[in-house]
Structures are given as C-alpha cells and as structure tokens.
C-alpha cells in the first residue's frame, strides 16, 4: 500500500500527512478483553465501550510554567473556551502556542478531537516545509548541472513526437532573446518568438552561432506551428477538405 509507505520528500507517509496518524491495520484489543469474548455480540459491546471512552475524553491542563507569566492565565482561559471551535480560531491559538514554545504539551490541553485536528495541521505544515526544502535542493542541483545561457546564444529545442511528422527534424534552432527572474528563457526562431518560456534543462546550447536575434520576427508563434513551417513535408497530421460533395 503506497499511501502508508515513507515518502522521502515529505518525510512521512501520505496517509500521515492527510489524517495526522499512521495507518491502522487490523484490529488490536487488550488481552483482558479478548479472553472473555465468546460471541460476536460480546465483541461489538467491547468496541462500543472503547468508542464511547474516546468520544468523552477528559481535558486536563498542561504545565504553563514554560509560558510567559503575563500570558499563562490568558492562554489557559482561551484553551477552555475554544476546545470545540472552528479551524480559524484554532489556527490563531496554535500560533500563540508556537510563540510560547508549548506545542509538545498540546495533547494534555486539547480534547481528543481537537488534538487530532492539530496533528493533521502540524503534519501538513511539516510536509509543505519538507517539499520546499526538496525543491530548493533540486534547484541547486540543476544550477550546478546546467550553466546559465547568455542572451544571443543559439540553442536547440526538442519537438514532441505529437507535434511533428515522422520525417521531420527532432529539434528546431532558436536564439535566446531574454531571461526572466524565474530563470526562464524566451526563445526566438526564424518564424517568430515562441509563446512558451523554457527552463535551462529544456534547451541545449549549440556549439556555434546559427541564428541572430535580428533575424527573428516580432510575431509570437507556437512550437507546433514552427515545426509545421520548417517541416519537409506537410507537418504533423493530415489535411482534409471539408467541402460538401453532391
């Protein structure tokens, strides 16, 4: 089951990120209960008793000595009032507790339902943070592997198989016209400026200059249209006449 497998990007399983707890597989009951089970009705009664205990938990106070003295009393009153409130108010309370470094004592403060909601919120925030770190690591690795391309350099862009004919070239020649703050390159061809911007990993640098920026028309054009114009045949697909015949 891939949902309970450890994910290297979020540092937890997808199930934990979604529900705030590990996957529950099978039925686990204490030995004291299973020894007295003889019929199916006995098992149902035990499950109902356990469920009732979980639905009516006792709320106890945590050690507020770690809080600032001026905030301890006010936070304690807020905790008693917002045990069963909406997520918007809970998020504000979580931010207050984070500021005062008492997150590890939340299970002693909230009821079972609110505690589960906090764990879900905390796991999702942790997953988001880990994904951002993974993205930064991938960007640094990509920057080391692919050097920046100066403006005016001739490059090759691969044409997808669905956008070209079988006998057409696999690449088109272009020239770098501009570079955005997001490290995306604007490419121009002899038929016009491509509408799509390309990342460094999507373009290959040519060993010598094959196209000048002055030879690029100012009109925007799609990559598929450029492939059709530079095709040795009719381009991708087939042309069909839609004239009505008697």
Short mmCIF file of C-alpha atoms in Angstrom, two decimals:
data_model
loop_
_atom_site.label_atom_id
_atom_site.label_comp_id
_atom_site.label_asym_id
_atom_site.label_seq_id
_atom_site.Cartn_x
_atom_site.Cartn_y
_atom_site.Cartn_z
CA UNK A 1 0.00 0.00 0.00
CA UNK A 2 1.80 3.10 -1.27
CA UNK A 3 -0.19 5.55 0.89
CA UNK A 4 1.44 4.18 4.06
CA UNK A 5 4.95 3.95 2.59
CA UNK A 6 7.53 6.50 3.73
CA UNK A 7 7.86 9.41 1.29
CA UNK A 8 11.34 10.91 1.06
CA UNK A 9 10.01 14.33 0.04
CA UNK A 10 7.55 14.97 2.88
CA UNK A 11 9.48 12.86 5.44
CA UNK A 12 6.36 10.84 6.29
CA UNK A 13 3.74 8.70 4.63
CA UNK A 14 0.95 10.36 2.57
CA UNK A 15 -1.58 8.87 4.99
CA UNK A 16 0.08 10.61 7.96
CA UNK A 17 0.12 13.93 6.11
CA UNK A 18 -3.60 13.64 5.35
CA UNK A 19 -5.01 12.17 8.56
CA UNK A 20 -2.37 13.01 11.18
CA UNK A 21 -1.74 9.40 12.28
CA UNK A 22 -0.28 6.17 10.96
CA UNK A 23 -2.34 3.64 9.06
CA UNK A 24 -4.39 1.40 11.32
CA UNK A 25 -4.11 -2.16 10.02
CA UNK A 26 -6.11 -4.93 11.67
CA UNK A 27 -7.95 -4.93 15.00
CA UNK A 28 -5.96 -4.66 18.21
CA UNK A 29 -7.68 -5.30 21.54
CA UNK A 30 -6.20 -5.82 25.01
CA UNK A 31 -5.77 -9.43 26.12
CA UNK A 32 -8.14 -8.85 29.05
CA UNK A 33 -10.98 -8.19 26.62
CA UNK A 34 -10.24 -10.93 24.11
CA UNK A 35 -10.19 -13.66 26.78
CA UNK A 36 -13.85 -13.01 27.65
CA UNK A 37 -15.10 -12.76 24.06
CA UNK A 38 -17.19 -15.75 23.08
CA UNK A 39 -19.79 -14.37 20.68
CA UNK A 40 -20.00 -11.62 18.09
CA UNK A 41 -22.24 -9.59 20.41
CA UNK A 42 -19.50 -9.54 23.06
CA UNK A 43 -17.05 -8.12 20.55
CA UNK A 44 -19.49 -5.41 19.45
CA UNK A 45 -20.07 -4.42 23.07
CA UNK A 46 -16.34 -4.06 23.73
CA UNK A 47 -15.91 -1.89 20.62
CA UNK A 48 -18.84 0.32 21.64
CA UNK A 49 -17.37 0.80 25.12
CA UNK A 50 -13.98 1.77 23.70
CA UNK A 51 -15.59 4.17 21.23
CA UNK A 52 -17.60 5.81 23.99
CA UNK A 53 -14.47 6.40 26.05
CA UNK A 54 -12.77 8.05 23.08
CA UNK A 55 -15.75 10.32 22.40
CA UNK A 56 -15.86 11.57 26.02
CA UNK A 57 -12.24 12.32 26.93
CA UNK A 58 -11.14 14.19 30.00
CA UNK A 59 -9.48 17.52 29.35
CA UNK A 60 -6.59 18.29 31.67
CA UNK A 61 -4.34 21.32 31.95
CA UNK A 62 -0.71 21.27 30.91
CA UNK A 63 2.25 22.81 32.67
CA UNK A 64 2.05 26.50 31.90
CA UNK A 65 5.31 27.31 33.64
CA UNK A 66 7.01 27.45 30.25
CA UNK A 67 4.67 30.25 29.19
CA UNK A 68 5.40 33.87 29.88
CA UNK A 69 3.82 34.83 33.24
CA UNK A 70 1.72 37.54 31.64
CA UNK A 71 0.31 35.17 29.02
CA UNK A 72 -0.20 31.99 31.07
CA UNK A 73 -3.56 32.94 32.61
CA UNK A 74 -4.99 34.36 29.38
CA UNK A 75 -3.92 31.35 27.33
CA UNK A 76 -5.42 28.98 29.90
CA UNK A 77 -8.79 30.76 29.65
CA UNK A 78 -8.66 30.69 25.87
CA UNK A 79 -7.93 26.97 25.86
CA UNK A 80 -11.00 26.29 27.97
CA UNK A 81 -13.23 28.33 25.67
CA UNK A 82 -12.00 27.05 22.31
CA UNK A 83 -11.90 23.29 22.83
CA UNK A 84 -14.53 22.75 20.13
CA UNK A 85 -14.23 25.74 17.81
CA UNK A 86 -13.67 26.12 14.10
CA UNK A 87 -10.28 25.76 12.48
CA UNK A 88 -9.84 29.52 12.03
CA UNK A 89 -9.82 30.15 15.77
CA UNK A 90 -7.71 27.03 16.37
CA UNK A 91 -5.09 28.28 13.92
CA UNK A 92 -4.75 31.52 15.87
CA UNK A 93 -4.40 29.56 19.09
CA UNK A 94 -1.77 27.29 17.54
CA UNK A 95 0.22 30.37 16.51
CA UNK A 96 0.07 31.68 20.09
CA UNK A 97 1.27 28.37 21.50
CA UNK A 98 4.05 28.14 18.92
CA UNK A 99 5.23 31.56 20.01
CA UNK A 100 5.40 30.40 23.64
CA UNK A 101 7.02 27.00 22.88
CA UNK A 102 4.42 24.69 24.41
CA UNK A 103 3.46 22.65 21.32
CA UNK A 104 4.62 19.38 22.82
CA UNK A 105 2.07 19.76 25.66
CA UNK A 106 -0.93 20.25 23.36
CA UNK A 107 -2.15 16.67 23.83
CA UNK A 108 -2.64 17.43 27.53
CA UNK A 109 -4.63 20.58 26.79
CA UNK A 110 -6.99 19.77 23.93
CA UNK A 111 -9.66 17.12 23.80
CA UNK A 112 -9.12 14.11 21.56
CA UNK A 113 -10.93 15.62 18.57
CA UNK A 114 -9.06 18.93 18.69
CA UNK A 115 -5.78 17.11 19.28
CA UNK A 116 -6.30 15.09 16.11
CA UNK A 117 -7.07 18.26 14.17
CA UNK A 118 -3.86 19.81 15.45
CA UNK A 119 -1.81 16.77 14.42
CA UNK A 120 -3.29 16.92 10.91
CA UNK A 121 -2.48 20.62 10.70
CA UNK A 122 1.04 20.10 12.04
CA UNK A 123 1.79 17.18 9.70
CA UNK A 124 0.63 19.13 6.66
CA UNK A 125 2.74 22.12 7.58
CA UNK A 126 5.71 19.80 8.05
CA UNK A 127 5.06 18.16 4.67
CA UNK A 128 4.89 21.59 3.00
CA UNK A 129 8.17 22.66 4.59
CA UNK A 130 9.92 19.43 3.56
CA UNK A 131 8.67 19.76 -0.03
CA UNK A 132 10.02 23.30 -0.19
CA UNK A 133 13.39 22.08 1.04
CA UNK A 134 13.36 19.31 -1.56
CA UNK A 135 12.54 21.84 -4.30
CA UNK A 136 15.41 24.10 -3.21
CA UNK A 137 17.77 21.12 -3.24
CA UNK A 138 16.65 20.17 -6.76
CA UNK A 139 17.10 23.75 -7.96
CA UNK A 140 20.65 23.89 -6.60
CA UNK A 141 21.46 20.56 -8.23
CA UNK A 142 20.03 21.79 -11.53
CA UNK A 143 22.05 25.01 -11.35
CA UNK A 144 25.25 23.02 -10.89
CA UNK A 145 24.44 20.70 -13.79
CA UNK A 146 23.25 23.36 -16.26
CA UNK A 147 25.23 26.56 -16.62
CA UNK A 148 23.37 29.82 -17.44
CA UNK A 149 22.95 30.66 -21.13
CA UNK A 150 23.88 34.21 -22.25
CA UNK A 151 21.44 36.23 -24.35
CA UNK A 152 22.08 35.82 -28.08
CA UNK A 153 23.24 32.19 -27.82
CA UNK A 154 21.92 29.71 -30.38
CA UNK A 155 20.05 26.79 -28.83
CA UNK A 156 18.18 23.64 -29.83
CA UNK A 157 14.66 22.86 -28.62
CA UNK A 158 13.25 19.34 -28.83
CA UNK A 159 9.93 18.99 -30.66
CA UNK A 160 7.49 16.43 -29.17
CA UNK A 161 6.57 13.50 -31.40
CA UNK A 162 2.92 14.54 -31.49
CA UNK A 163 3.87 17.96 -32.90
CA UNK A 164 6.00 16.82 -35.84
CA UNK A 165 5.84 14.49 -38.80
CA UNK A 166 7.70 11.22 -38.97
CA UNK A 167 10.31 12.53 -41.39
CA UNK A 168 10.79 15.94 -39.77
CA UNK A 169 13.69 17.10 -37.64
CA UNK A 170 13.54 16.36 -33.94
CA UNK A 171 14.76 19.83 -32.96
CA UNK A 172 14.36 23.41 -34.06
CA UNK A 173 17.03 26.08 -33.94
CA UNK A 174 16.42 29.20 -31.88
CA UNK A 175 18.20 32.03 -30.15
CA UNK A 176 17.90 33.29 -26.58
CA UNK A 177 16.19 36.70 -26.55
CA UNK A 178 15.61 37.32 -22.84
CA UNK A 179 15.79 35.77 -19.41
CA UNK A 180 13.22 36.27 -16.63
CA UNK A 181 13.74 36.48 -12.87
CA UNK A 182 12.41 32.91 -12.58
CA UNK A 183 15.29 31.58 -14.72
CA UNK A 184 13.02 31.10 -17.75
CA UNK A 185 14.30 31.83 -21.25
CA UNK A 186 12.44 33.48 -24.13
CA UNK A 187 13.40 31.80 -27.40
CA UNK A 188 13.11 33.24 -30.88
CA UNK A 189 13.14 31.33 -34.19
CA UNK A 190 13.29 32.41 -37.81
CA UNK A 191 9.49 32.09 -37.92
CA UNK A 192 8.77 34.14 -34.78
CA UNK A 193 9.04 34.27 -31.00
CA UNK A 194 7.85 31.16 -29.17
CA UNK A 195 4.87 31.76 -26.86
CA UNK A 196 6.18 29.39 -24.19
CA UNK A 197 9.14 30.20 -21.95
CA UNK A 198 11.67 27.42 -21.37
CA UNK A 199 13.79 26.42 -18.40
CA UNK A 200 17.50 25.74 -18.68
CA UNK A 201 17.01 21.96 -18.72
CA UNK A 202 14.69 22.18 -21.76
CA UNK A 203 17.20 23.78 -24.11
CA UNK A 204 20.57 22.61 -25.46
CA UNK A 205 23.32 25.06 -26.36
CA UNK A 206 24.66 24.90 -29.93
CA UNK A 207 28.46 24.85 -30.34
CA UNK A 208 28.35 27.87 -32.71
CA UNK A 209 26.01 30.69 -33.65
CA UNK A 210 23.35 29.57 -36.12
CA UNK A 211 20.75 32.34 -35.75
CA UNK A 212 20.94 36.02 -34.86
CA UNK A 213 18.39 37.83 -32.74
CA UNK A 214 18.00 40.43 -35.50
CA UNK A 215 16.62 37.75 -37.85
CA UNK A 216 13.74 36.86 -35.52
CA UNK A 217 10.30 38.31 -36.44
CA UNK A 218 8.37 40.07 -33.67
CA UNK A 219 5.27 37.88 -34.06
CA UNK A 220 4.50 35.21 -31.46
CA UNK A 221 4.08 31.63 -32.60
CA UNK A 222 3.58 28.19 -31.07
CA UNK A 223 6.24 25.48 -31.20
CA UNK A 224 3.95 23.18 -33.19
CA UNK A 225 3.41 25.89 -35.81
CA UNK A 226 7.17 26.39 -36.14
CA UNK A 227 7.63 22.64 -36.60
CA UNK A 228 4.97 22.64 -39.35
CA UNK A 229 6.54 25.62 -41.15
CA UNK A 230 10.00 24.04 -41.05
CA UNK A 231 8.70 20.59 -41.99
CA UNK A 232 10.00 18.91 -45.13
CA UNK A 233 6.50 17.55 -45.76
CA UNK A 234 3.06 18.66 -44.63
CA UNK A 235 3.85 18.65 -40.94
CA UNK A 236 2.03 16.73 -38.25
CA UNK A 237 -1.32 15.07 -39.05
CA UNK A 238 -3.31 15.03 -42.28
CA UNK A 239 -5.14 17.76 -44.15
CA UNK A 240 -8.73 17.09 -45.13
CA UNK A 241 -11.13 19.04 -47.28
CA UNK A 242 -14.47 19.81 -45.63
CA UNK A 243 -16.24 20.77 -48.85
CA UNK A 244 -19.64 19.18 -49.28
CA UNK A 245 -19.95 16.96 -52.30
CA UNK A 246 -23.22 16.16 -54.07
#
